[in-house]
PDB file of C-alpha atoms in Angstrom:
ATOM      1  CA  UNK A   7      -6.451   6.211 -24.217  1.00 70.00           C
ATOM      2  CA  UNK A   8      -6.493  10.218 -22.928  1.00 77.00           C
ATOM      3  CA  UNK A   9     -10.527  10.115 -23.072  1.00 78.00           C
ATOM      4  CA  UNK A  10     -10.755   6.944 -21.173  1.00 78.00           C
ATOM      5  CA  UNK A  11      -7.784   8.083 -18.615  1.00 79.00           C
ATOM      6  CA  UNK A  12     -10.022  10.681 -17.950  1.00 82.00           C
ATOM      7  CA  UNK A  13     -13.569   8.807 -17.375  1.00 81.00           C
ATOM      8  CA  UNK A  14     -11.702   6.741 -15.577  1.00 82.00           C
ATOM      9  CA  UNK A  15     -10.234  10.084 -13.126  1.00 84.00           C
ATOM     10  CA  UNK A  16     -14.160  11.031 -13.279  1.00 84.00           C
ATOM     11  CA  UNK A  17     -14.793   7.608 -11.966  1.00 83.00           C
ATOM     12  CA  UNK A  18     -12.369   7.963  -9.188  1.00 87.00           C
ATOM     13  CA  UNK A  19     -13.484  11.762  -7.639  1.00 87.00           C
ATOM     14  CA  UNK A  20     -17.382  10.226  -7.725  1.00 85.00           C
ATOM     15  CA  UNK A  21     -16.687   6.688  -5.658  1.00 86.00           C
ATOM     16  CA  UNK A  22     -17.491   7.051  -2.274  1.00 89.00           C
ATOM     17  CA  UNK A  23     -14.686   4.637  -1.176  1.00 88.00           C
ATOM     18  CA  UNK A  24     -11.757   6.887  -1.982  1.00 92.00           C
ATOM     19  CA  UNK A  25     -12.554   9.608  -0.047  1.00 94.00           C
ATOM     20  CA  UNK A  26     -13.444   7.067   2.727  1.00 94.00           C
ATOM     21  CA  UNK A  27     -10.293   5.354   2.914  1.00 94.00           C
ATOM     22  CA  UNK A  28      -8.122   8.423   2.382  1.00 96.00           C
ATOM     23  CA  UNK A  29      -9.599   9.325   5.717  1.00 96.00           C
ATOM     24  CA  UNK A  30      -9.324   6.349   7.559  1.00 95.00           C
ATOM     25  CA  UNK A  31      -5.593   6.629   6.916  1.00 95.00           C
ATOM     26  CA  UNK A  32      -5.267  10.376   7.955  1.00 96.00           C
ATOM     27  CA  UNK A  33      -7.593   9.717  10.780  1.00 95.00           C
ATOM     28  CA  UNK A  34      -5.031   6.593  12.316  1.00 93.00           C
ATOM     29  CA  UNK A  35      -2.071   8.507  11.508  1.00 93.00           C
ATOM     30  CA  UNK A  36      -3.033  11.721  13.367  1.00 93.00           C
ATOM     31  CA  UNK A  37      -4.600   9.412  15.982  1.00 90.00           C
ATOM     32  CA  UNK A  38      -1.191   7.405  16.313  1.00 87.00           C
ATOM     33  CA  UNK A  39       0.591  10.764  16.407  1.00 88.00           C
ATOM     34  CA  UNK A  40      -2.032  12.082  19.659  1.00 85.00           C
ATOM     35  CA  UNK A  41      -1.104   9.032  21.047  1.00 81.00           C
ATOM     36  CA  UNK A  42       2.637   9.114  21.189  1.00 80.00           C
ATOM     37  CA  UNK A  43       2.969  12.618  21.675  1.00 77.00           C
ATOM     38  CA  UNK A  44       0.653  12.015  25.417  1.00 73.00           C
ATOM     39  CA  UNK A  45       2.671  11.441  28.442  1.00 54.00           C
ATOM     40  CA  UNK A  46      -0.048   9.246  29.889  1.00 49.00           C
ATOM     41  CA  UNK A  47       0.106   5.733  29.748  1.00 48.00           C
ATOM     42  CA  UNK A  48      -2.701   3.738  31.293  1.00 47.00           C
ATOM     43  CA  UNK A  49      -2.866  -0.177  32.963  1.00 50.00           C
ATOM     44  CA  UNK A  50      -5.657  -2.031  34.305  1.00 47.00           C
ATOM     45  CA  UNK A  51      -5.162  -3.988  37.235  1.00 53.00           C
ATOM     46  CA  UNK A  52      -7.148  -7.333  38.305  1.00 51.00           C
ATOM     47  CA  UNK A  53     -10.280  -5.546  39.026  1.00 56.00           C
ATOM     48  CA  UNK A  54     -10.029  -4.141  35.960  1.00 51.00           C
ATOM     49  CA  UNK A  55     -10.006  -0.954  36.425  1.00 54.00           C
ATOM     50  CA  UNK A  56      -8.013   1.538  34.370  1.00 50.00           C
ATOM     51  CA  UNK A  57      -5.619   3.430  35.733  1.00 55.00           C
ATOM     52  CA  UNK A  58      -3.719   6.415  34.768  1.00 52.00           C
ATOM     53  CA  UNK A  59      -0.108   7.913  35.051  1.00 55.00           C
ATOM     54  CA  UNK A  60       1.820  10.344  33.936  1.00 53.00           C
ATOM     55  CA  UNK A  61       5.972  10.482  33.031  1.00 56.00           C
ATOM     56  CA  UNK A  62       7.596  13.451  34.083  1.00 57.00           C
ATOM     57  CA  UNK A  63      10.500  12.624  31.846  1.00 57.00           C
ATOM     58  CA  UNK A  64       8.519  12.260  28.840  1.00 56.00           C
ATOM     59  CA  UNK A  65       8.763  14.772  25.771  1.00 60.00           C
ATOM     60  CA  UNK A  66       6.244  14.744  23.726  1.00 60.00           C
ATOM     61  CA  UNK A  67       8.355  16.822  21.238  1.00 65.00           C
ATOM     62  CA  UNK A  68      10.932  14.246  20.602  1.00 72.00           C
ATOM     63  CA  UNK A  69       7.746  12.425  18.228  1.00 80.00           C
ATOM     64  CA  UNK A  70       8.374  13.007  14.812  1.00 88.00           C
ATOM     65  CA  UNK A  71       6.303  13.705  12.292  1.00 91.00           C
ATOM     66  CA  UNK A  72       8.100  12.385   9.499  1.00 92.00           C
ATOM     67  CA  UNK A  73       9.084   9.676  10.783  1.00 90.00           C
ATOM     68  CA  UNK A  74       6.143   8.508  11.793  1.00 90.00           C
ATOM     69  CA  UNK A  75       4.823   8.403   8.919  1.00 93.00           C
ATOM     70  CA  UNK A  76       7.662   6.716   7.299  1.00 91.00           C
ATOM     71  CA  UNK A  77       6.899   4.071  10.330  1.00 90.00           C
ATOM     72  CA  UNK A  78       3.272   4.138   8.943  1.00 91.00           C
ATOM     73  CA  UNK A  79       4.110   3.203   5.673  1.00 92.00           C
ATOM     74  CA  UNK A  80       6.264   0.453   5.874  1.00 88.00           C
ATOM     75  CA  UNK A  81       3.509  -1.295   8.226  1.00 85.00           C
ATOM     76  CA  UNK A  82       1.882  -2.473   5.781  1.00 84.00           C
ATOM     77  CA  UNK A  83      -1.241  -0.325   6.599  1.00 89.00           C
ATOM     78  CA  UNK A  84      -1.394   1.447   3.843  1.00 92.00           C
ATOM     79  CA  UNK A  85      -0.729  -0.660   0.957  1.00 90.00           C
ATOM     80  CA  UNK A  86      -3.511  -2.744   2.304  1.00 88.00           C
ATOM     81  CA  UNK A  87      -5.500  -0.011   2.328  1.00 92.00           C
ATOM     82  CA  UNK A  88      -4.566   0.893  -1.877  1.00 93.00           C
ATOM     83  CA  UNK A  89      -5.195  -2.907  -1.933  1.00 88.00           C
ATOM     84  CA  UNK A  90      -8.772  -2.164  -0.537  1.00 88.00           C
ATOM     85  CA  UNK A  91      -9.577   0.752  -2.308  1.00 92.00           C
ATOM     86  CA  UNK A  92      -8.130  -0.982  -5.905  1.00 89.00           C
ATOM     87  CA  UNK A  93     -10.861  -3.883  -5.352  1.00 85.00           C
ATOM     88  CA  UNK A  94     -13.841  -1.116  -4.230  1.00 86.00           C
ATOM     89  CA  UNK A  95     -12.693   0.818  -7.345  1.00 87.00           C
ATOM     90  CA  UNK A  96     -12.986  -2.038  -9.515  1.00 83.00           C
ATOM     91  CA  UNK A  97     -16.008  -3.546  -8.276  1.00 80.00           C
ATOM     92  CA  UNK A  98     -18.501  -0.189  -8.247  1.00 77.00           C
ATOM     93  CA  UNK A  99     -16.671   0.611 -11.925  1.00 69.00           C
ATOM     94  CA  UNK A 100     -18.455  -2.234 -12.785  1.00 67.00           C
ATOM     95  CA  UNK A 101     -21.571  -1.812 -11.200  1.00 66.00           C
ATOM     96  CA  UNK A 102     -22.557   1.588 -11.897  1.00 61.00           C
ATOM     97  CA  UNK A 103     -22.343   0.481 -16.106  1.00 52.00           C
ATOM     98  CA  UNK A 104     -19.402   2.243 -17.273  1.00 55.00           C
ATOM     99  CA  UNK A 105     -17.942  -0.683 -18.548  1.00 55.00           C
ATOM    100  CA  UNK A 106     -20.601  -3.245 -18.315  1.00 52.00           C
ATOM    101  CA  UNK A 107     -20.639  -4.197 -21.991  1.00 47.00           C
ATOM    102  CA  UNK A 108     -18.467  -1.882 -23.654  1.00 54.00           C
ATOM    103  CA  UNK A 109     -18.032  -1.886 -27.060  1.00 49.00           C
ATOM    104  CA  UNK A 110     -14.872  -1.762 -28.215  1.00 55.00           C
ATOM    105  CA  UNK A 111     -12.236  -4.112 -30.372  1.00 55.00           C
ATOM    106  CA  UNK A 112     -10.157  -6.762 -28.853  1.00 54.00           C
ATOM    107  CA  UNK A 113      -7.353  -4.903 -29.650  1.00 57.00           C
ATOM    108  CA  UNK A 114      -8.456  -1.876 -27.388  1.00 64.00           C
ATOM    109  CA  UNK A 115      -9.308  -3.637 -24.243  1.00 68.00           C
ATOM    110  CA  UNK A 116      -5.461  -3.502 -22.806  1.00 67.00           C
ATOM    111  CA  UNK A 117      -5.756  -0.306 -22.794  1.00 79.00           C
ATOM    112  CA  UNK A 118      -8.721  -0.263 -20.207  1.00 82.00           C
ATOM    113  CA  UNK A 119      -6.821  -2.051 -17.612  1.00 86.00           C
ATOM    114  CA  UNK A 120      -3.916   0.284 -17.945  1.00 88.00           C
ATOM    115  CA  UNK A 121      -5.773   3.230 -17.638  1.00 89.00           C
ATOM    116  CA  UNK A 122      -7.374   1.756 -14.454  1.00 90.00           C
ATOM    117  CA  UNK A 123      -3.459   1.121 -13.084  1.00 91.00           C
ATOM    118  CA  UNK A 124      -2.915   4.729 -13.702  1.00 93.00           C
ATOM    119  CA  UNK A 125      -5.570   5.271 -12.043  1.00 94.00           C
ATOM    120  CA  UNK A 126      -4.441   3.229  -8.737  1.00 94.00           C
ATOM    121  CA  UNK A 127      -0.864   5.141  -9.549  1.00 95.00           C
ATOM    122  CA  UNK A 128      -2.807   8.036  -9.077  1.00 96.00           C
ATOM    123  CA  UNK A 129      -4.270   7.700  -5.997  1.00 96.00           C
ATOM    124  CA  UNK A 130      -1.522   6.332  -4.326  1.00 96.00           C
ATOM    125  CA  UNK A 131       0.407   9.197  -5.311  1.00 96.00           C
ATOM    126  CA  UNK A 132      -2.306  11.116  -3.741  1.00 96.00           C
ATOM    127  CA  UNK A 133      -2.933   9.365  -0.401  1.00 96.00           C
ATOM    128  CA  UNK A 134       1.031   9.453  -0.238  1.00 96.00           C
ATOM    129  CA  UNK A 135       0.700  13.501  -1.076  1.00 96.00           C
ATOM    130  CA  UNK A 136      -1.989  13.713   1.826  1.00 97.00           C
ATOM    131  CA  UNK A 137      -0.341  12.280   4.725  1.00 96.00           C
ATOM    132  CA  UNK A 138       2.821  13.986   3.620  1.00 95.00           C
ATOM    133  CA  UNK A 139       1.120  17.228   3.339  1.00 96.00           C
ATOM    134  CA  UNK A 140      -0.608  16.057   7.067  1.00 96.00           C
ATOM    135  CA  UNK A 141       3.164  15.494   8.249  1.00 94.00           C
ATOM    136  CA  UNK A 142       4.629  18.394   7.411  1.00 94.00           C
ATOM    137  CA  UNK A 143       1.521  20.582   8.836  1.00 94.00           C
ATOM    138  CA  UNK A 144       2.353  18.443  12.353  1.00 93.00           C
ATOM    139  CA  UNK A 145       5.774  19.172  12.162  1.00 92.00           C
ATOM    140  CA  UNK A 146       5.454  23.334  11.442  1.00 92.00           C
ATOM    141  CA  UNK A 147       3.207  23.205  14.542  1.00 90.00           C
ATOM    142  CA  UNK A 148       5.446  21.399  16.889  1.00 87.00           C
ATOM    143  CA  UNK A 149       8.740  22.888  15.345  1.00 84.00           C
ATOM    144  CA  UNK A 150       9.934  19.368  14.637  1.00 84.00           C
ATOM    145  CA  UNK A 151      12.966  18.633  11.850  1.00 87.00           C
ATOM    146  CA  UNK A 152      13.074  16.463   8.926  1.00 86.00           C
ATOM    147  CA  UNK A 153      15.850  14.717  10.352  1.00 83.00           C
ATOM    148  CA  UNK A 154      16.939  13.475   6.731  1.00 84.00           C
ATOM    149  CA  UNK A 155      17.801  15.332   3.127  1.00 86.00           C
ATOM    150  CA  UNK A 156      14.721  16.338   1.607  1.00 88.00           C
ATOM    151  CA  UNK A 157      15.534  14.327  -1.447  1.00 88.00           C
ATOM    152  CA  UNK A 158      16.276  11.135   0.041  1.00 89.00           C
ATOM    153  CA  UNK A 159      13.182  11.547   1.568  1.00 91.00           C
ATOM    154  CA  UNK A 160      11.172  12.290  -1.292  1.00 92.00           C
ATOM    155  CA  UNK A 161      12.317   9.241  -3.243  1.00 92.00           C
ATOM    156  CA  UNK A 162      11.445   7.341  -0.032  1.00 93.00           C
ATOM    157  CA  UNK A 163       7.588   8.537  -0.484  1.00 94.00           C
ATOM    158  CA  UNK A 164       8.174   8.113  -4.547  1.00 94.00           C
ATOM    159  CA  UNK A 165       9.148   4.464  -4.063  1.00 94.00           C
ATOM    160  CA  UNK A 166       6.337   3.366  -1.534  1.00 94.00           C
ATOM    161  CA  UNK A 167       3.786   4.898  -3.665  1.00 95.00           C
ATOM    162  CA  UNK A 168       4.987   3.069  -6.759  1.00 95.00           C
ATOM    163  CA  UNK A 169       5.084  -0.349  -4.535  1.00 93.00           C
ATOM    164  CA  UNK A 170       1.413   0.509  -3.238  1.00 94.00           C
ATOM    165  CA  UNK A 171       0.826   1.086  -7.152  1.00 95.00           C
ATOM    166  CA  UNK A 172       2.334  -2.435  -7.842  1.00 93.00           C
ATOM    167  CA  UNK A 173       0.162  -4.241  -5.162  1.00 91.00           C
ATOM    168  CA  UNK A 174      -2.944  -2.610  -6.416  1.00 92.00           C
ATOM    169  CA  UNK A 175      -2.509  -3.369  -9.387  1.00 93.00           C
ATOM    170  CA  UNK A 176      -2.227  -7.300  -8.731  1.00 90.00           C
ATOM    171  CA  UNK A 177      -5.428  -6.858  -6.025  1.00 88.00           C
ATOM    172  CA  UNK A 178      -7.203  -5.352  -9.570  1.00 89.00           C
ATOM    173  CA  UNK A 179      -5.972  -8.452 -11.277  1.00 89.00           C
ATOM    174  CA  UNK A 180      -7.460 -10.835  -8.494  1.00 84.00           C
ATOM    175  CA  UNK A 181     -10.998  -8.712  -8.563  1.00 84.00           C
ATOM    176  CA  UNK A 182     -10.598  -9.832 -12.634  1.00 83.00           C
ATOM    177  CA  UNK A 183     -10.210 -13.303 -12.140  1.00 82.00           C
ATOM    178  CA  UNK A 184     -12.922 -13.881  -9.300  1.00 77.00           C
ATOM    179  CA  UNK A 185     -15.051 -10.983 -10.102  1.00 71.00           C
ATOM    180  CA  UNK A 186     -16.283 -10.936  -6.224  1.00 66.00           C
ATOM    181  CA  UNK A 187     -15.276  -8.320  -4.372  1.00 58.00           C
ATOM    182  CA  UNK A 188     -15.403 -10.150  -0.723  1.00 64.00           C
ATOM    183  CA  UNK A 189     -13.252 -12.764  -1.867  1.00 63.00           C
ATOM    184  CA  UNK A 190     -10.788 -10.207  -3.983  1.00 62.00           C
ATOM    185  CA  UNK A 191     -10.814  -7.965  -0.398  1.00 67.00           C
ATOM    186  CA  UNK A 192      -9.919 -11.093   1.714  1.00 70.00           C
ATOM    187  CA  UNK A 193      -7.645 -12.329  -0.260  1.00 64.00           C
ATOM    188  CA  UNK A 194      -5.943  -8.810  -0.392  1.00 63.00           C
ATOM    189  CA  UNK A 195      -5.822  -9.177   3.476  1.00 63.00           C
ATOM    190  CA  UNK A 196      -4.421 -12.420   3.674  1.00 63.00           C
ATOM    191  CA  UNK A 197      -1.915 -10.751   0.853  1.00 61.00           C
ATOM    192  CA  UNK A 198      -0.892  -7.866   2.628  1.00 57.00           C
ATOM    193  CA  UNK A 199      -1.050  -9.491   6.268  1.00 57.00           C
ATOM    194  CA  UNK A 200      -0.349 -12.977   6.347  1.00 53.00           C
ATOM    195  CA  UNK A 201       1.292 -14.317   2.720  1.00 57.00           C
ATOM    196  CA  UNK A 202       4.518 -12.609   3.608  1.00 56.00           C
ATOM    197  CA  UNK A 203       4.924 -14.835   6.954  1.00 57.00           C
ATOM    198  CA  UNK A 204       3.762 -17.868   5.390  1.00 60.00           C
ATOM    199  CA  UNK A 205       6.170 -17.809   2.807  1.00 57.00           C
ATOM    200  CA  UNK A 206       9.299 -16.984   5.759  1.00 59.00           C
ATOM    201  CA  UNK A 207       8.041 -19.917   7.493  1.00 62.00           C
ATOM    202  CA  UNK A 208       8.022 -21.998   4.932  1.00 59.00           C
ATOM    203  CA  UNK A 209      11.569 -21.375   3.631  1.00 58.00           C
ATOM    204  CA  UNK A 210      12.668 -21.841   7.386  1.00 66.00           C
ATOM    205  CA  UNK A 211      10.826 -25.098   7.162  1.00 60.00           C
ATOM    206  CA  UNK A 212      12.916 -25.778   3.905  1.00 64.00           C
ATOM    207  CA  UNK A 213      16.026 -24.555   4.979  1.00 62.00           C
ATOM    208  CA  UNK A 214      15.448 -26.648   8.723  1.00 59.00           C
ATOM    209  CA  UNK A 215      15.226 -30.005   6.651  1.00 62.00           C
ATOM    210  CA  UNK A 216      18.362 -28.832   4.972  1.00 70.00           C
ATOM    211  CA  UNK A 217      16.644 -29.150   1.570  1.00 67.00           C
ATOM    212  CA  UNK A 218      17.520 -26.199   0.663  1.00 66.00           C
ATOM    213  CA  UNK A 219      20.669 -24.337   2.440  1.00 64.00           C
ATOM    214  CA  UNK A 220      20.363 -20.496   4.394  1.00 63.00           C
ATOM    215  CA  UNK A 221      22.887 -19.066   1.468  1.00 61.00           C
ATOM    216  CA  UNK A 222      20.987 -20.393  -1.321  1.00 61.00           C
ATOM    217  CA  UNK A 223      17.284 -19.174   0.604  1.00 56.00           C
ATOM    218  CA  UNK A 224      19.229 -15.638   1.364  1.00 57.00           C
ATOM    219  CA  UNK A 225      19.284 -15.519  -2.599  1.00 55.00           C
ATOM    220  CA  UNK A 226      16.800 -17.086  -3.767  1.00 56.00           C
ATOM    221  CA  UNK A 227      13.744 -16.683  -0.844  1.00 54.00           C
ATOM    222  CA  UNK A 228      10.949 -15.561  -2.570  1.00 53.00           C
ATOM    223  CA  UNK A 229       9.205 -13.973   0.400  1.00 55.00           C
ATOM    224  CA  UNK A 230      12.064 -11.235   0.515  1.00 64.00           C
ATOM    225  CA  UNK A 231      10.998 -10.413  -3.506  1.00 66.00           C
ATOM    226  CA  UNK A 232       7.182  -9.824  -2.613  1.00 76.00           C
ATOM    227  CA  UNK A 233       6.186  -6.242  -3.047  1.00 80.00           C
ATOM    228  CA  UNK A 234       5.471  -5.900   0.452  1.00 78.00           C
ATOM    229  CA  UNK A 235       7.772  -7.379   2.069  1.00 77.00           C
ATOM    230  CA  UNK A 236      10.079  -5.005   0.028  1.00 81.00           C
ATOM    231  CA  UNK A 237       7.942  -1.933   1.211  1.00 84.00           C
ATOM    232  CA  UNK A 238       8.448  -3.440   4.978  1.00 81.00           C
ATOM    233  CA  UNK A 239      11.913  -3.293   4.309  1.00 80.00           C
ATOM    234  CA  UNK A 240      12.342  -0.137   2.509  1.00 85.00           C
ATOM    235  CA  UNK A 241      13.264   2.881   4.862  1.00 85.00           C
ATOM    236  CA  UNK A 242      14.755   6.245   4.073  1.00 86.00           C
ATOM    237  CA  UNK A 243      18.331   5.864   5.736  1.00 81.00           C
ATOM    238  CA  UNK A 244      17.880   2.297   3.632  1.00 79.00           C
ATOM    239  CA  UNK A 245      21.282   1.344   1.899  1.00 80.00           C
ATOM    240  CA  UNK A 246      22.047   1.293  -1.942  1.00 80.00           C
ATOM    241  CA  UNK A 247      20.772  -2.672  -2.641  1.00 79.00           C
ATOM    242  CA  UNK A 248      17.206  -2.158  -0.433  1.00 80.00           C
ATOM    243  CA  UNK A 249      16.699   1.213  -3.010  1.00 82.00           C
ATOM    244  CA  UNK A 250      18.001  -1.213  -6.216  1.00 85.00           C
ATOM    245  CA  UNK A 251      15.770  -4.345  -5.247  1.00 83.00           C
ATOM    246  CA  UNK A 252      13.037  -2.150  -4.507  1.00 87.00           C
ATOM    247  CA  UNK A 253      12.828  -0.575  -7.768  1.00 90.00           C
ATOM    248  CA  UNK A 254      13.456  -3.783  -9.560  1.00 88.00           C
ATOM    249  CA  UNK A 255      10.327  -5.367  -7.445  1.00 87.00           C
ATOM    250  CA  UNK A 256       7.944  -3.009  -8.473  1.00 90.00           C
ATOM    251  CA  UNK A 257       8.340  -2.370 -11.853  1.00 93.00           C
ATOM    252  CA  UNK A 258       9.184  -5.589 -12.725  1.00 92.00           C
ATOM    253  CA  UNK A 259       5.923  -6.300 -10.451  1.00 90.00           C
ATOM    254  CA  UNK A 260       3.461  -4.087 -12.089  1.00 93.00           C
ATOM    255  CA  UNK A 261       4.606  -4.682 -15.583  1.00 94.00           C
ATOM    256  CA  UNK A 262       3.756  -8.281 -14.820  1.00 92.00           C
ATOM    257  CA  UNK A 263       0.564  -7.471 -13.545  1.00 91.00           C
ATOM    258  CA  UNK A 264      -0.347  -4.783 -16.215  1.00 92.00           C
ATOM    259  CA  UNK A 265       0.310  -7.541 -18.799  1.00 92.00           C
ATOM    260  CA  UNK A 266      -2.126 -10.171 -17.324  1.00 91.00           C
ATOM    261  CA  UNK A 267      -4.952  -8.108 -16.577  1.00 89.00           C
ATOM    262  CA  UNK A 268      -4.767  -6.333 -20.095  1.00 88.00           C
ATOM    263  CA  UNK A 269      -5.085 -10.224 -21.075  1.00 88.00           C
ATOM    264  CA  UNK A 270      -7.269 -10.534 -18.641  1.00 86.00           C
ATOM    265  CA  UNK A 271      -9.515  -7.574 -20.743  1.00 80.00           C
ATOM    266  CA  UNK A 272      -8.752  -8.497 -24.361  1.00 79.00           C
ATOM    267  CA  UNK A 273      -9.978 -11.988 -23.893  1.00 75.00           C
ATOM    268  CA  UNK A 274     -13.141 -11.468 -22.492  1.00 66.00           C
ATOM    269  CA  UNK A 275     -16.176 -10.391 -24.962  1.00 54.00           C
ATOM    270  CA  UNK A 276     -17.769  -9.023 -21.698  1.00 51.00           C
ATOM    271  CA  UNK A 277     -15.871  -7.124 -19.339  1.00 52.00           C
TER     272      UNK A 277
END
């Protein structure tokens, strides 16, 4: 399990993808940060033409570093981006032979899966390590505060990473099943984008034709148990019960997904 951990680390520092997306995220946050630290603000009128102003009352230095990129990561951005990189991963793993055929027993082939979920866990925890590190470089410069306890939020960054870890996961699990990586990448954007509103909108719809009642959908709503939805919600000032449910989604979330894809492995005689 160590050795194949380890091929599978190799794996990760020679796909092209990783580094790729790590700086697509560091590019948009330090672009979104440029952006709200300028005092301009720009329209365009009925000709069209852009014009340009500039508030007097504006200070740039009341942007925040760190919470910006707490913003960030409760957008959803990023764990569509993990979701991204989990299907690349998969996909050119596969491609470039390293597991095309391998030999090993049926009982054995859980353990590749896992080792590619520590994998995602890995990188997550990296990308989340990145920006952080990007953050706190930001906030040195412009003498701006953590305006939290360092430990609350540290478990904040601890928990998103294991709910980007969680959503990989499942995006690896839909890569299995299809084995296309278009239709495993759009279907991790309609995951990470639009699945969470369809599934509000339908338990509106539900509760509207009083089928089922607002109490009962407060409880039960299955949209508010999705691991996005629950990294939406999750902020650092977020009370006890957000924290609780969050760790309950995730790791009840990637053991769930862990388990099918190492089916998913052991069954097949070709992975």
């Amino acid at each position: 399990m160590i050795n194949l951990f380890k091929s599978n680390i190799y794996r990760l520092f020679h796909t092209k993808a990783a580094y790729i997306i790590l700086l697509i995220t560091l590019a948009i946050y330090l672009l979104s940060f440029g952006i709200m630290r300028a005092a301009d603000s720009g329209n365009i009128d009925e000709d069209g033409v852009v014009t340009i102003t500039y508030d007097e009352d504006y200070d740039p230095n009341s942007v925040n570093p760190y919470g910006m990129l707490a913003d960030m990561m409760s957008s959803g951005f990023v764990i569509l981006m993990i979701g991204i990189f989990s299907c690349i991963y998969t996909d050119e793993e596969r491609k470039s032979g390293f597991l095309k055929n391998l030999p090993r027993p049926s009982k054995k082939k859980s353990g590749i899966f896992i080792t590619k979920a520590l994998v995602v866990a890995f990188y997550s925890l990296l990308l989340v390590g990145v920006l952080s590190l990007a953050a706190f470089i930001l906030a040195v410069k412009y003498g701006s505060k953590l305006e939290f306890a360092t430990s609350l939020y540290a478990q904040y960054l601890f928990k998103q990473a294991l709910l980007y870890t969680a959503f990989g996961t499942a995006m690896m699990v839909l890569f299995e099943i299809f084995r296309k990586g278009v239709v495993a990448i759009i279907l991790t954007f309609v995951t990470s984008l639009a699945m969470m509103d369809c599934m509000r909108l339908f338990e509106m719809f539900l509760v509207y034709k009083n089928i089922v009642s607002e109490k009962c959908m407060d409880l039960i709503g299955y949209s508010q148990y999705m691991i996005n939805s629950r990294s939406s919600a999750l902020s650092v000032g977020s009370d006890n019960m957000v924290h609780g449910s969050t760790w309950v989604v995730s790791l009840i979330s990637l053991l769930i997904y862990v388990i099918i894809g190492s089916l998913i492995y052991k069954k097949r005689d070709v992975i």
